[in-house]
Coordinates of C-alpha atoms in Angstrom, one line a residue:
M1 CA -74.9 -70.3 57.2
S2 CA -76.1 -68.2 60.2
P3 CA -79.8 -68.8 61.3
E4 CA -82.4 -66.5 60.3
P5 CA -83.9 -64.3 63.2
L6 CA -87.3 -65.3 64.2
P7 CA -90.2 -62.8 63.6
P8 CA -92.0 -61.2 66.5
V9 CA -95.0 -62.9 67.7
A10 CA -98.2 -61.3 69.1
P11 CA -98.5 -62.0 72.7
D12 CA -102.1 -63.4 72.3
V13 CA -101.1 -65.8 69.5
L14 CA -98.4 -67.3 71.8
A15 CA -100.7 -67.4 74.9
E16 CA -103.3 -69.4 72.6
A17 CA -100.6 -71.9 71.4
V18 CA -99.4 -72.6 74.9
E19 CA -103.0 -73.0 76.3
Q20 CA -103.9 -75.6 73.7
L21 CA -101.2 -77.9 75.0
S22 CA -101.8 -80.8 77.1
A23 CA -100.4 -80.9 80.7
R24 CA -97.7 -83.5 79.6
L25 CA -96.6 -81.2 76.9
R26 CA -96.4 -78.2 78.9
K27 CA -93.9 -79.7 81.1
K28 CA -91.5 -80.4 78.0
L29 CA -92.1 -76.7 76.6
D30 CA -89.2 -75.1 78.1
A31 CA -86.8 -77.5 77.0
A32 CA -88.2 -77.7 73.5
I33 CA -87.7 -73.7 73.3
E34 CA -84.1 -74.1 73.5
G35 CA -82.3 -74.2 70.3
C36 CA -85.4 -73.2 68.1
A37 CA -83.8 -70.0 67.1
E38 CA -80.6 -71.6 66.0
R39 CA -82.5 -74.1 63.6
A40 CA -84.3 -71.3 61.9
A41 CA -83.9 -71.1 58.0
R42 CA -85.5 -68.9 55.2
A43 CA -87.5 -70.9 52.8
A44 CA -87.7 -70.1 48.8
D45 CA -91.1 -68.3 49.5
G46 CA -89.7 -65.8 52.2
S47 CA -91.3 -67.9 55.0
L48 CA -89.2 -69.2 58.0
D49 CA -89.0 -72.7 58.8
V50 CA -87.8 -74.7 62.0
R51 CA -87.2 -78.3 61.7
F52 CA -87.9 -80.9 64.5
G53 CA -86.4 -84.2 63.2
E54 CA -87.8 -85.7 60.0
D55 CA -91.5 -85.5 60.8
A56 CA -92.2 -82.2 61.9
L57 CA -91.7 -78.6 60.2
V58 CA -92.8 -75.3 61.5
T59 CA -93.4 -72.6 59.1
L60 CA -93.9 -68.9 60.1
R61 CA -95.4 -66.5 57.5
P62 CA -95.5 -63.1 59.2
G63 CA -98.0 -60.5 58.0
P64 CA -97.2 -57.2 56.4
S65 CA -96.1 -55.7 59.5
G66 CA -93.3 -58.4 59.9
A67 CA -94.8 -60.1 63.1
V68 CA -96.9 -63.2 63.4
T69 CA -100.3 -61.6 64.4
E70 CA -102.6 -64.5 63.7
A71 CA -102.6 -68.2 64.6
G72 CA -102.8 -69.4 60.9
Q73 CA -99.5 -67.7 60.2
A74 CA -97.7 -70.3 62.3
V75 CA -98.2 -74.0 61.1
C76 CA -96.7 -77.4 61.6
T77 CA -96.6 -80.6 59.8
C78 CA -96.9 -83.1 62.6
L79 CA -100.2 -84.8 63.3
L80 CA -101.0 -83.0 66.5
A81 CA -100.9 -79.6 64.8
P82 CA -102.1 -77.1 65.9
R83 CA -102.0 -78.2 69.4
C84 CA -98.5 -79.3 69.1
L85 CA -95.3 -78.8 71.1
H86 CA -93.2 -77.9 68.0
R87 CA -95.5 -74.8 67.1
A88 CA -95.7 -73.6 70.6
A89 CA -91.8 -74.1 71.2
V90 CA -91.1 -72.0 68.1
L91 CA -93.6 -69.2 69.1
G92 CA -92.2 -69.1 72.5
A93 CA -88.6 -68.8 71.0
A94 CA -89.6 -65.5 69.0
P95 CA -89.6 -62.4 70.6
L96 CA -92.6 -60.6 71.7
A97 CA -94.2 -58.1 69.2
D98 CA -94.9 -54.6 70.5
T99 CA -98.7 -53.8 71.0
E100 CA -100.9 -50.7 71.1
G101 CA -100.8 -50.8 75.0
E102 CA -97.1 -50.4 74.9
A103 CA -97.4 -47.3 72.7
E104 CA -99.0 -45.5 75.6
T105 CA -95.9 -45.9 77.7
G106 CA -93.2 -46.7 75.1
A107 CA -92.0 -43.2 74.5
E108 CA -91.2 -42.7 78.2
A109 CA -89.2 -45.8 78.3
G110 CA -87.4 -45.5 75.1
A111 CA -84.6 -43.3 76.2
K112 CA -83.9 -46.0 79.0
G113 CA -83.5 -48.5 76.5
E114 CA -86.6 -50.6 77.0
G115 CA -89.5 -49.0 75.3
A116 CA -91.3 -49.0 72.1
V117 CA -92.0 -46.4 69.6
D118 CA -95.1 -44.1 70.3
T119 CA -97.5 -44.9 67.4
D120 CA -100.6 -43.1 68.7
A121 CA -103.0 -41.7 65.9
V122 CA -103.5 -38.1 65.5
P123 CA -106.8 -36.9 64.3
E124 CA -107.0 -36.9 60.4
S125 CA -103.2 -37.9 60.1
P126 CA -101.8 -41.0 58.9
E127 CA -98.4 -40.3 60.1
P128 CA -98.4 -38.9 63.5
T129 CA -95.6 -36.9 65.1
T130 CA -95.3 -37.3 69.0
G131 CA -92.9 -36.8 71.8
R132 CA -92.6 -37.5 75.6
P133 CA -95.0 -36.6 78.4
A134 CA -94.4 -34.0 80.9
P135 CA -95.6 -34.1 84.5
P136 CA -97.4 -31.0 85.7
R137 CA -95.4 -27.6 86.7
S138 CA -94.6 -27.2 90.1
D139 CA -92.1 -24.3 90.2
A140 CA -89.7 -22.4 87.9
N141 CA -87.5 -25.6 87.1
T142 CA -90.3 -27.6 85.5
V143 CA -92.6 -26.9 82.7
T144 CA -96.3 -27.8 82.2
P145 CA -97.9 -29.7 79.5
G146 CA -99.6 -27.8 76.7
P147 CA -103.3 -27.0 76.5
A148 CA -105.6 -29.7 77.8
P149 CA -109.0 -30.2 79.2
E150 CA -109.6 -30.0 82.6
P151 CA -109.3 -33.3 84.4
S152 CA -112.8 -34.9 85.1
E153 CA -113.8 -36.9 88.1
A154 CA -112.3 -40.4 87.8
T155 CA -114.9 -42.9 86.7
P156 CA -114.8 -46.6 88.2
P157 CA -113.6 -49.3 86.2
T158 CA -116.2 -51.4 84.4
P159 CA -117.0 -54.8 85.3
A160 CA -115.0 -56.2 82.5
Q161 CA -111.9 -54.3 83.5
V162 CA -112.4 -55.7 86.9
R163 CA -112.5 -59.1 85.8
A164 CA -109.5 -58.3 83.6
A165 CA -107.4 -57.0 86.4
T166 CA -108.3 -59.6 88.7
A167 CA -107.0 -62.3 86.2
L168 CA -104.0 -60.0 85.7
W169 CA -103.3 -59.9 89.4
E170 CA -103.8 -63.6 89.8
A171 CA -101.3 -64.5 86.9
A172 CA -98.8 -61.9 88.1
A173 CA -99.2 -63.4 91.7
E174 CA -98.3 -66.8 90.6
A175 CA -95.6 -65.7 88.2
L176 CA -94.0 -63.7 91.3
A177 CA -94.4 -66.9 93.6
A178 CA -92.5 -68.9 91.0
G179 CA -89.7 -66.4 90.5
V180 CA -87.2 -66.6 87.5
T181 CA -86.2 -70.1 88.3
A182 CA -89.6 -71.4 87.7
G183 CA -91.1 -68.5 85.6
G184 CA -90.8 -70.6 82.1
A185 CA -92.9 -70.5 79.0
V186 CA -96.2 -71.7 80.7
V187 CA -96.0 -69.0 83.4
Q188 CA -95.2 -66.4 81.1
A189 CA -98.2 -67.6 78.8
E190 CA -100.5 -67.0 81.6
L191 CA -99.6 -63.6 82.1
L192 CA -99.8 -63.0 78.2
R193 CA -103.1 -64.4 78.2
A194 CA -104.2 -62.1 81.1
A195 CA -102.4 -59.2 79.4
H196 CA -104.5 -59.7 76.2
T197 CA -107.7 -59.7 78.3
A198 CA -106.7 -56.4 79.8
R199 CA -106.1 -55.1 76.4
L200 CA -109.7 -56.2 75.1
A201 CA -111.0 -54.4 78.3
G202 CA -109.5 -51.2 77.5
L203 CA -106.5 -51.2 80.0
P204 CA -103.5 -50.6 77.7
R205 CA -101.3 -49.4 80.6
A206 CA -101.8 -52.8 82.7
E207 CA -101.3 -54.6 79.5
A208 CA -98.0 -52.9 78.9
A209 CA -96.9 -53.4 82.2
A210 CA -97.5 -57.2 82.0
L211 CA -95.6 -57.4 78.8
R212 CA -92.7 -55.8 80.5
V213 CA -92.8 -58.4 83.3
V214 CA -92.8 -61.2 80.6
R215 CA -89.8 -59.6 78.7
G216 CA -87.9 -59.3 81.9
L217 CA -88.5 -63.0 82.9
R218 CA -87.3 -63.9 79.4
A219 CA -84.2 -61.9 79.6
A220 CA -83.3 -63.1 83.2
R221 CA -83.8 -66.7 82.2
E222 CA -81.6 -66.2 79.2
R223 CA -79.1 -64.4 81.4
G224 CA -79.2 -61.2 79.1
R225 CA -76.5 -58.8 79.4
G226 CA -78.5 -55.8 80.0
Q227 CA -81.1 -57.5 82.4
R228 CA -81.1 -56.4 86.1
L229 CA -83.2 -58.0 88.8
G230 CA -84.1 -54.7 90.2
D231 CA -85.6 -53.7 86.8
L232 CA -87.7 -56.9 86.8
A233 CA -88.7 -56.3 90.7
G234 CA -89.8 -52.8 89.6
A235 CA -91.8 -54.3 86.7
F236 CA -93.6 -56.6 89.1
R237 CA -94.3 -53.7 91.5
D238 CA -95.8 -51.6 88.8
L239 CA -97.8 -54.5 87.6
L240 CA -99.1 -55.5 90.9
S241 CA -99.8 -51.9 92.2
G242 CA -101.6 -51.2 89.2
A243 CA -103.8 -54.2 89.1
A244 CA -104.7 -54.3 92.7
P245 CA -106.8 -51.1 92.8
L246 CA -108.5 -52.0 89.5
A247 CA -109.4 -55.5 90.6
S248 CA -111.0 -54.0 93.7
G249 CA -113.0 -51.5 91.6
T250 CA -111.5 -48.7 93.3
A251 CA -109.1 -47.4 90.6
G252 CA -107.8 -43.9 90.8
P253 CA -107.2 -41.5 87.9
G254 CA -104.7 -42.7 85.5
L255 CA -104.9 -46.4 86.2
A256 CA -107.7 -47.0 83.5
P257 CA -106.6 -44.6 80.8
A258 CA -108.3 -44.5 77.7
R259 CA -106.4 -44.1 74.3
R260 CA -104.4 -40.7 74.0
T261 CA -106.6 -38.1 72.4
Y262 CA -105.6 -35.0 70.7
G263 CA -107.3 -31.8 70.9
Q264 CA -107.0 -28.5 68.8
G265 CA -104.7 -26.0 70.2
G266 CA -105.5 -23.2 67.9
S267 CA -102.4 -20.9 67.1
L268 CA -99.3 -22.0 69.2
R269 CA -95.8 -20.6 69.3
V270 CA -93.1 -22.9 70.7
Y271 CA -89.3 -22.5 70.8
G272 CA -86.7 -25.2 70.8
L273 CA -84.8 -26.3 74.1
C274 CA -82.7 -29.3 72.9
R275 CA -82.6 -32.7 70.9
E276 CA -82.6 -36.0 72.7
P277 CA -81.7 -39.4 70.9
V278 CA -84.1 -42.4 71.5
L279 CA -82.9 -45.7 71.4
S280 CA -85.1 -48.5 72.6
A281 CA -84.4 -52.3 73.4
T282 CA -86.9 -53.2 70.8
G283 CA -85.0 -51.9 67.9
Y284 CA -86.5 -48.3 67.5
G285 CA -84.4 -45.2 67.0
G286 CA -85.0 -41.8 66.6
V287 CA -85.1 -38.2 68.2
A288 CA -87.3 -36.1 70.5
T289 CA -87.0 -32.4 70.3
H290 CA -88.2 -30.7 73.5
L291 CA -90.0 -27.2 73.0
V292 CA -91.4 -24.6 75.4
G293 CA -94.3 -22.3 74.8
P294 CA -94.5 -18.5 75.8
D295 CA -96.4 -19.4 79.0
G296 CA -93.8 -22.0 80.0
S297 CA -95.8 -24.9 78.8
R298 CA -93.6 -27.7 77.5
Y299 CA -94.2 -29.7 74.4
T300 CA -92.3 -32.4 72.3
I301 CA -92.2 -33.5 68.8
S302 CA -90.4 -36.9 68.0
D303 CA -89.6 -39.0 65.1
V304 CA -89.2 -42.7 66.2
R305 CA -89.1 -45.6 64.0
P306 CA -87.5 -49.0 63.4
G307 CA -83.8 -48.7 62.7
G308 CA -82.1 -48.8 66.1
L309 CA -78.7 -46.9 66.6
S310 CA -78.4 -45.9 62.9
R311 CA -81.8 -44.2 63.2
A312 CA -81.2 -42.6 66.5
R313 CA -78.1 -41.0 64.9
G314 CA -79.4 -39.8 61.6
A315 CA -82.8 -38.7 63.0
G316 CA -81.2 -35.7 64.8
S317 CA -80.9 -33.8 61.5
A318 CA -84.0 -35.2 59.8
S319 CA -86.6 -33.1 58.7
V320 CA -89.6 -32.1 61.0
A321 CA -92.9 -33.7 59.7
L322 CA -95.2 -31.1 61.0
G323 CA -97.4 -28.9 58.9
G324 CA -95.1 -28.4 56.0
A325 CA -92.4 -27.1 58.2
V326 CA -89.0 -26.6 56.5
L327 CA -86.8 -27.1 59.6
D328 CA -85.0 -30.2 60.6
H329 CA -84.7 -31.4 64.1
A330 CA -81.4 -29.6 64.6
G331 CA -82.7 -26.3 63.3
L332 CA -85.9 -26.7 65.6
A333 CA -84.0 -27.3 68.8
R334 CA -82.5 -23.8 68.2
G335 CA -85.1 -22.3 66.6
G336 CA -89.1 -22.0 66.7
L337 CA -92.3 -22.8 65.0
R338 CA -95.6 -20.9 64.8
I339 CA -98.2 -23.5 64.4
V340 CA -101.9 -22.7 63.1
G341 CA -104.4 -25.6 63.9
A342 CA -102.0 -27.4 66.4
T343 CA -103.2 -30.7 67.7
V344 CA -102.0 -31.3 71.3
S345 CA -102.4 -34.2 73.4
P346 CA -103.1 -33.6 77.1
D347 CA -99.5 -34.5 78.0
G348 CA -98.1 -31.9 75.6
R349 CA -97.3 -34.0 72.6
L350 CA -97.7 -32.2 69.1
G351 CA -99.4 -34.1 66.4
A352 CA -99.2 -33.7 62.8
G353 CA -102.8 -33.6 61.6
R354 CA -104.0 -32.6 58.2
G355 CA -104.9 -29.0 59.0
V356 CA -101.9 -28.2 60.8
N357 CA -99.8 -25.5 59.2
A358 CA -96.3 -24.5 60.7
T359 CA -93.9 -21.7 59.8
P360 CA -90.4 -21.0 61.5
L361 CA -89.7 -18.6 64.0
R362 CA -86.4 -17.1 65.4
G363 CA -85.1 -19.2 68.1
L364 CA -84.4 -18.1 71.8
D365 CA -81.3 -18.1 73.7
W366 CA -81.6 -20.1 77.1
S367 CA -80.9 -16.5 78.8
E368 CA -84.3 -15.3 77.2
E369 CA -87.8 -16.0 78.6
P370 CA -89.5 -18.4 78.6
A371 CA -86.5 -20.6 78.6
A372 CA -84.8 -18.6 81.3
A373 CA -87.6 -19.6 83.8
L374 CA -86.1 -23.3 83.7
F375 CA -83.0 -22.1 85.4
A376 CA -84.5 -19.9 88.0
G377 CA -86.0 -21.9 91.0
P378 CA -84.5 -24.3 93.7
V379 CA -83.4 -27.7 92.1
G380 CA -84.5 -29.5 95.3
E381 CA -88.2 -28.4 95.2
A382 CA -88.3 -29.4 91.4
V383 CA -87.1 -33.0 92.2
A384 CA -89.3 -33.3 95.2
A385 CA -92.3 -32.4 93.0
A386 CA -91.4 -35.0 90.2
L387 CA -91.0 -37.6 92.9
D388 CA -94.3 -36.9 94.2
A389 CA -96.0 -36.9 90.7
G390 CA -94.5 -40.3 90.3
A391 CA -95.8 -41.7 93.6
R392 CA -99.6 -40.3 92.6
E393 CA -99.5 -42.0 89.2
G394 CA -98.5 -45.4 90.6
D395 CA -95.8 -45.8 87.9
A396 CA -92.3 -44.5 87.0
P397 CA -92.7 -41.7 84.4
E398 CA -89.8 -39.7 83.1
A399 CA -89.0 -36.6 85.2
A400 CA -89.6 -33.1 83.6
L401 CA -86.6 -31.4 82.3
L402 CA -84.5 -29.5 85.0
G403 CA -82.2 -26.7 84.5
C404 CA -79.5 -25.3 86.6
D405 CA -76.0 -23.6 86.8
V406 CA -73.3 -25.9 88.1
E407 CA -69.5 -25.5 88.5
V408 CA -67.4 -28.7 87.4
V409 CA -65.6 -30.4 90.5
G410 CA -64.2 -33.2 88.6
A411 CA -64.4 -36.9 87.5
A412 CA -65.1 -39.4 90.2
G413 CA -65.4 -43.0 89.0
E414 CA -68.0 -43.4 86.3
Y415 CA -69.7 -39.8 86.7
L416 CA -68.9 -36.4 86.7
V417 CA -69.1 -34.2 90.1
A418 CA -70.5 -30.8 89.9
R419 CA -71.9 -28.3 92.5
V420 CA -75.1 -26.3 91.8
A421 CA -74.4 -22.7 91.9
G422 CA -75.1 -20.7 94.7
G423 CA -74.0 -23.2 97.4
G424 CA -76.4 -25.9 96.2
P425 CA -75.7 -29.8 96.5
L426 CA -73.1 -31.9 94.8
L427 CA -74.5 -33.7 91.8
R428 CA -73.5 -36.6 89.8
L429 CA -73.8 -36.2 86.1
R430 CA -74.4 -39.4 84.3
P431 CA -74.8 -39.9 80.3
A432 CA -78.5 -39.5 79.4
H433 CA -77.8 -42.6 77.2
P434 CA -74.8 -44.8 78.0
H435 CA -74.3 -46.2 74.3
P436 CA -70.8 -46.0 73.2
E437 CA -71.8 -44.7 69.7
L438 CA -73.7 -41.8 71.2
P439 CA -71.6 -38.8 72.2
H440 CA -73.1 -38.3 75.7
A441 CA -70.3 -40.0 77.6
A442 CA -67.6 -38.7 75.5
N443 CA -68.8 -35.0 76.0
L444 CA -69.1 -35.5 79.8
R445 CA -65.5 -36.7 79.9
R446 CA -64.2 -33.7 78.1
I447 CA -66.1 -31.5 80.4
A448 CA -64.4 -33.2 83.4
E449 CA -61.1 -32.3 82.1
H450 CA -61.9 -28.6 83.0
P451 CA -62.6 -28.5 86.9
G452 CA -63.9 -25.1 87.7
L453 CA -65.8 -24.8 84.5
V454 CA -69.2 -22.9 85.2
L455 CA -72.0 -24.5 82.9
R456 CA -75.7 -24.2 82.5
V457 CA -77.3 -27.5 82.4
L458 CA -80.5 -28.9 81.1
G459 CA -81.4 -32.4 81.8
R460 CA -83.6 -34.9 83.4
P461 CA -83.1 -36.0 87.1
D462 CA -82.5 -39.9 87.8
L463 CA -85.3 -40.4 90.3
D464 CA -83.9 -43.8 91.1
R465 CA -80.6 -42.4 92.1
A466 CA -79.3 -40.0 94.9
A467 CA -78.5 -36.4 93.5
T468 CA -78.0 -37.5 89.9
L469 CA -78.8 -35.6 86.8
R470 CA -78.6 -36.9 83.2
P471 CA -77.9 -34.0 80.9
L472 CA -79.4 -33.4 77.7
A473 CA -77.7 -30.1 76.8
V474 CA -75.2 -27.6 78.3
G475 CA -74.4 -24.1 77.5
P476 CA -72.6 -21.1 78.8
V477 CA -73.5 -19.1 81.9
P478 CA -74.1 -15.4 81.2
G479 CA -71.4 -13.0 83.0
E480 CA -69.0 -15.8 83.8
S481 CA -65.5 -15.8 82.2
Y482 CA -64.6 -19.4 82.9
T483 CA -67.4 -20.9 80.9
L484 CA -68.0 -22.5 77.5
R485 CA -67.4 -20.7 74.4
L486 CA -69.7 -22.3 71.7
P487 CA -70.2 -21.2 68.0
E488 CA -72.7 -18.4 67.3
E489 CA -74.9 -20.9 65.2
W490 CA -75.3 -23.1 68.2
L491 CA -77.2 -20.3 69.9
G492 CA -75.7 -20.9 73.4
R493 CA -76.2 -24.6 73.8
A494 CA -74.7 -27.9 72.8
D495 CA -77.1 -31.1 72.5
L496 CA -74.9 -33.6 74.2
G497 CA -76.4 -36.5 72.4
Y498 CA -75.6 -35.0 68.8
D499 CA -73.1 -32.2 69.2
R500 CA -69.6 -33.2 70.1
L501 CA -67.5 -30.7 72.2
Q502 CA -64.0 -29.8 70.9
G503 CA -61.1 -28.1 72.7
S504 CA -61.9 -24.7 71.1
H505 CA -65.3 -24.9 72.9
F506 CA -63.6 -24.4 76.2
P507 CA -61.9 -21.4 77.9
R508 CA -58.0 -21.0 78.6
A509 CA -56.8 -22.8 81.7
A510 CA -55.3 -19.5 82.8
D511 CA -58.9 -18.4 83.5
A512 CA -59.8 -21.0 85.8
G513 CA -60.1 -20.1 89.5
P514 CA -58.6 -22.0 92.4
L515 CA -59.5 -25.9 92.5
A516 CA -60.9 -27.8 95.1
P517 CA -60.1 -31.8 95.5
V518 CA -62.7 -34.0 94.1
D519 CA -64.9 -35.3 97.1
A520 CA -67.0 -38.5 96.9
V521 CA -70.6 -37.3 96.7
P522 CA -72.6 -38.7 99.7
D523 CA -75.1 -41.5 98.6
P524 CA -77.8 -41.9 101.4
L525 CA -79.3 -44.7 99.3
A526 CA -76.0 -46.7 99.5
D527 CA -75.5 -45.7 103.2
A528 CA -79.0 -46.8 104.6
P529 CA -79.7 -50.4 105.4
L530 CA -82.6 -50.4 103.1
W531 CA -80.5 -52.3 100.4
R532 CA -81.2 -55.3 102.7
V533 CA -84.9 -55.1 101.8
R534 CA -84.1 -54.4 98.2
R535 CA -82.2 -57.7 98.1
L536 CA -84.8 -59.7 99.9
L537 CA -87.4 -58.6 97.1
E538 CA -84.9 -59.3 94.4
T539 CA -84.2 -62.6 96.0
G540 CA -88.0 -63.4 95.7
V541 CA -88.0 -62.3 92.1
A542 CA -85.2 -64.6 91.3
G543 CA -85.9 -67.6 93.4
G544 CA -89.6 -67.4 94.1
R545 CA -91.5 -67.7 97.3
R546 CA -89.4 -70.6 98.6
A547 CA -86.1 -68.4 98.4
V548 CA -87.9 -65.6 100.3
A549 CA -88.9 -68.2 103.0
E550 CA -85.4 -69.4 103.6
A551 CA -84.2 -65.8 103.9
G552 CA -86.3 -65.5 106.9
L553 CA -85.0 -68.3 108.8
G554 CA -82.5 -68.6 111.7
A555 CA -79.4 -66.1 111.3
D556 CA -80.6 -64.9 108.0
A557 CA -83.6 -63.4 109.7
T558 CA -81.4 -61.7 112.3
A559 CA -79.1 -60.2 109.6
L560 CA -81.9 -58.9 107.9
L561 CA -83.9 -57.2 110.6
A562 CA -81.7 -56.2 113.2
P563 CA -79.9 -53.5 111.1
L564 CA -83.1 -52.1 109.9
R565 CA -84.4 -51.7 113.6
R566 CA -81.1 -50.2 114.5
A567 CA -81.3 -47.5 112.0
G568 CA -84.9 -46.5 113.0
L569 CA -86.4 -48.2 110.0
G570 CA -89.0 -50.2 112.0
G571 CA -91.6 -50.2 109.5
A572 CA -89.3 -51.8 106.6
A573 CA -88.3 -54.4 109.2
Q574 CA -92.1 -55.3 110.2
L575 CA -93.0 -55.6 106.3
A576 CA -90.0 -57.7 105.6
E577 CA -90.6 -59.9 108.6
A578 CA -94.3 -60.2 107.5
L579 CA -93.1 -61.1 103.8
T580 CA -90.8 -63.9 105.0
A581 CA -93.6 -65.4 107.3
E582 CA -96.2 -65.2 104.5
A583 CA -93.7 -66.9 102.3
D584 CA -93.2 -69.6 104.6
R585 CA -97.0 -70.1 105.3
R586 CA -98.1 -73.3 103.5
P587 CA -100.9 -74.7 105.5
R588 CA -101.6 -78.3 104.9
D589 CA -104.4 -80.8 106.2
A590 CA -103.9 -84.3 107.9
F591 CA -103.1 -85.9 104.8
G592 CA -100.2 -83.3 103.9
R593 CA -102.2 -81.5 101.1
L594 CA -102.1 -77.7 100.9
T595 CA -105.3 -76.1 102.1
D596 CA -104.3 -72.7 100.6
A597 CA -102.3 -72.9 97.4
S598 CA -103.1 -69.3 96.3
A599 CA -100.2 -66.9 96.0
D600 CA -102.4 -63.9 96.8
G601 CA -101.3 -63.4 100.3
Y602 CA -97.6 -63.7 99.4
A603 CA -98.1 -61.2 96.5
R604 CA -99.9 -58.7 98.7
A605 CA -96.9 -59.0 101.3
W606 CA -94.3 -58.6 98.7
L607 CA -96.0 -55.7 97.1
A608 CA -96.5 -53.9 100.6
S609 CA -92.6 -54.2 101.2
A610 CA -91.8 -53.1 97.7
V611 CA -94.2 -49.9 97.8
H612 CA -92.7 -49.0 101.4
L613 CA -89.3 -49.7 100.0
A614 CA -89.7 -47.0 96.7
A615 CA -91.4 -44.6 99.2
A616 CA -88.4 -44.5 101.6
E617 CA -86.0 -44.4 98.6
R618 CA -87.9 -41.4 97.2
S619 CA -87.4 -39.7 100.6
L620 CA -83.7 -40.1 100.4
V621 CA -83.4 -39.2 97.0
A622 CA -85.5 -36.0 97.7
A623 CA -83.2 -35.3 100.6
S624 CA -80.0 -35.7 98.5
W625 CA -80.9 -32.7 96.2
S626 CA -81.6 -30.3 99.3

């Protein structure tokens, strides 16, 4: 009989269980966690049992949400309970439950496969309908959020928030110094305890960042298939860079946000742009439909719930739960709504309050305003604005939708090469979601079979890669002969995550123009020696402080620093040298005892190098779109 999956556990419950252990038992915790999941069995009353020999039985009784959210829902029969190794081991083997703090950022991460459902409450509405945030408008290629109050002057963090951020910084610094190899359950529990304190202090974004680090540490230690050291390094950078200004009492706007609020938007008209499947690593699935208002403002409506892939595939044709609207998401993506009593969050999310009423409108073609403005401006300026917005906010939000006309060059390895119309840059078109059961990749492969094809593309630029666009929808270019020929009911676009392009949707090969050979797209990120800094930072994440110190010794230091200086990257070389020196700085007294065991200096040196690397890579990404 196959073992039953363990239910999710609230982070604070796990942190409390580990904190109650003695120092002797903490040393045995990682070994005790191994194999717990394989011994889980369903009891007659529906609870889950995990047996340790003949004298200890741990029983989990999840609450109505399906998660263990209270200490009393996990009990053990041994004499040391509840301060026993068995109970802490079972809780440590279970997945972490999603929290309210993660809901603030989960919708942005959902499409990347690592987020949680957005569950923000809408005023007077038991079932909110929300979507993704949108950065501010900078040119014709991006669209602005919906009506929102004017930003007020940033208020400094409260003393409780400063204390919570200080604890979070110290826990993150110790976890970074330990690395994956030593970042076991005890180190993770310290982070979880600090994350819970941040939650109580009203720092949901800081809490979510800490939980991403813990999940990354777990996946790396378990050698998860989808885990990359680069992702974990980015999670550490986001956590440390957010906690540092809060701990110093100088937090800027957005670092200590309140829970998302919805304001009355009055009467509002919105028109569909496209649908996007949402599939998260925590088991949620659904759809986000992107909309635009008459003034170019961008809005989103999403339907994301537990269900994974099947939910993501089916939600594309599910009804839109907004003010009694009779449209489904497929119809809304090619139609429109007139909304009375609209509730709109500051980032453009539409809510389903009780007083909201919606009636369908005729949809707009991409060649009509306001949708046409998406394809009118220079792509380089739009991407540069998105990169600047991400740098100001201190984390990695999704970029706004970007539209452009391109000519297909052909397939080159794992991506499709296309050139922006009018002599623009060569772009890599990659699937917006790589899951094989979603049609993104299959549609791009079919498009690649038609070199010379002219397309209108609406997608999201990948801000971590050079000249890379992840298309969400494509359509024909007006006035071009060798372009797509889509059914009339599709209203001039195909949603690549739901619609499947067929042979009849493409023009005859005889209409194609002269074809050029497929050239490799220049990649300034791969060509620059900055990868050496990235490898150093990831080495620290994997092996901890000691591994970074060893990388700065002898020939390894020369191999690291000399190429950076030859390439004119003196700042990167200086910061990398300072990082390796700080990693190796372990002052001791005459008896060999450490006089400064704090990881604070090491964490600051690592963060300085990581922030510099991120800024340098942003500059190279922006240049690749020129």
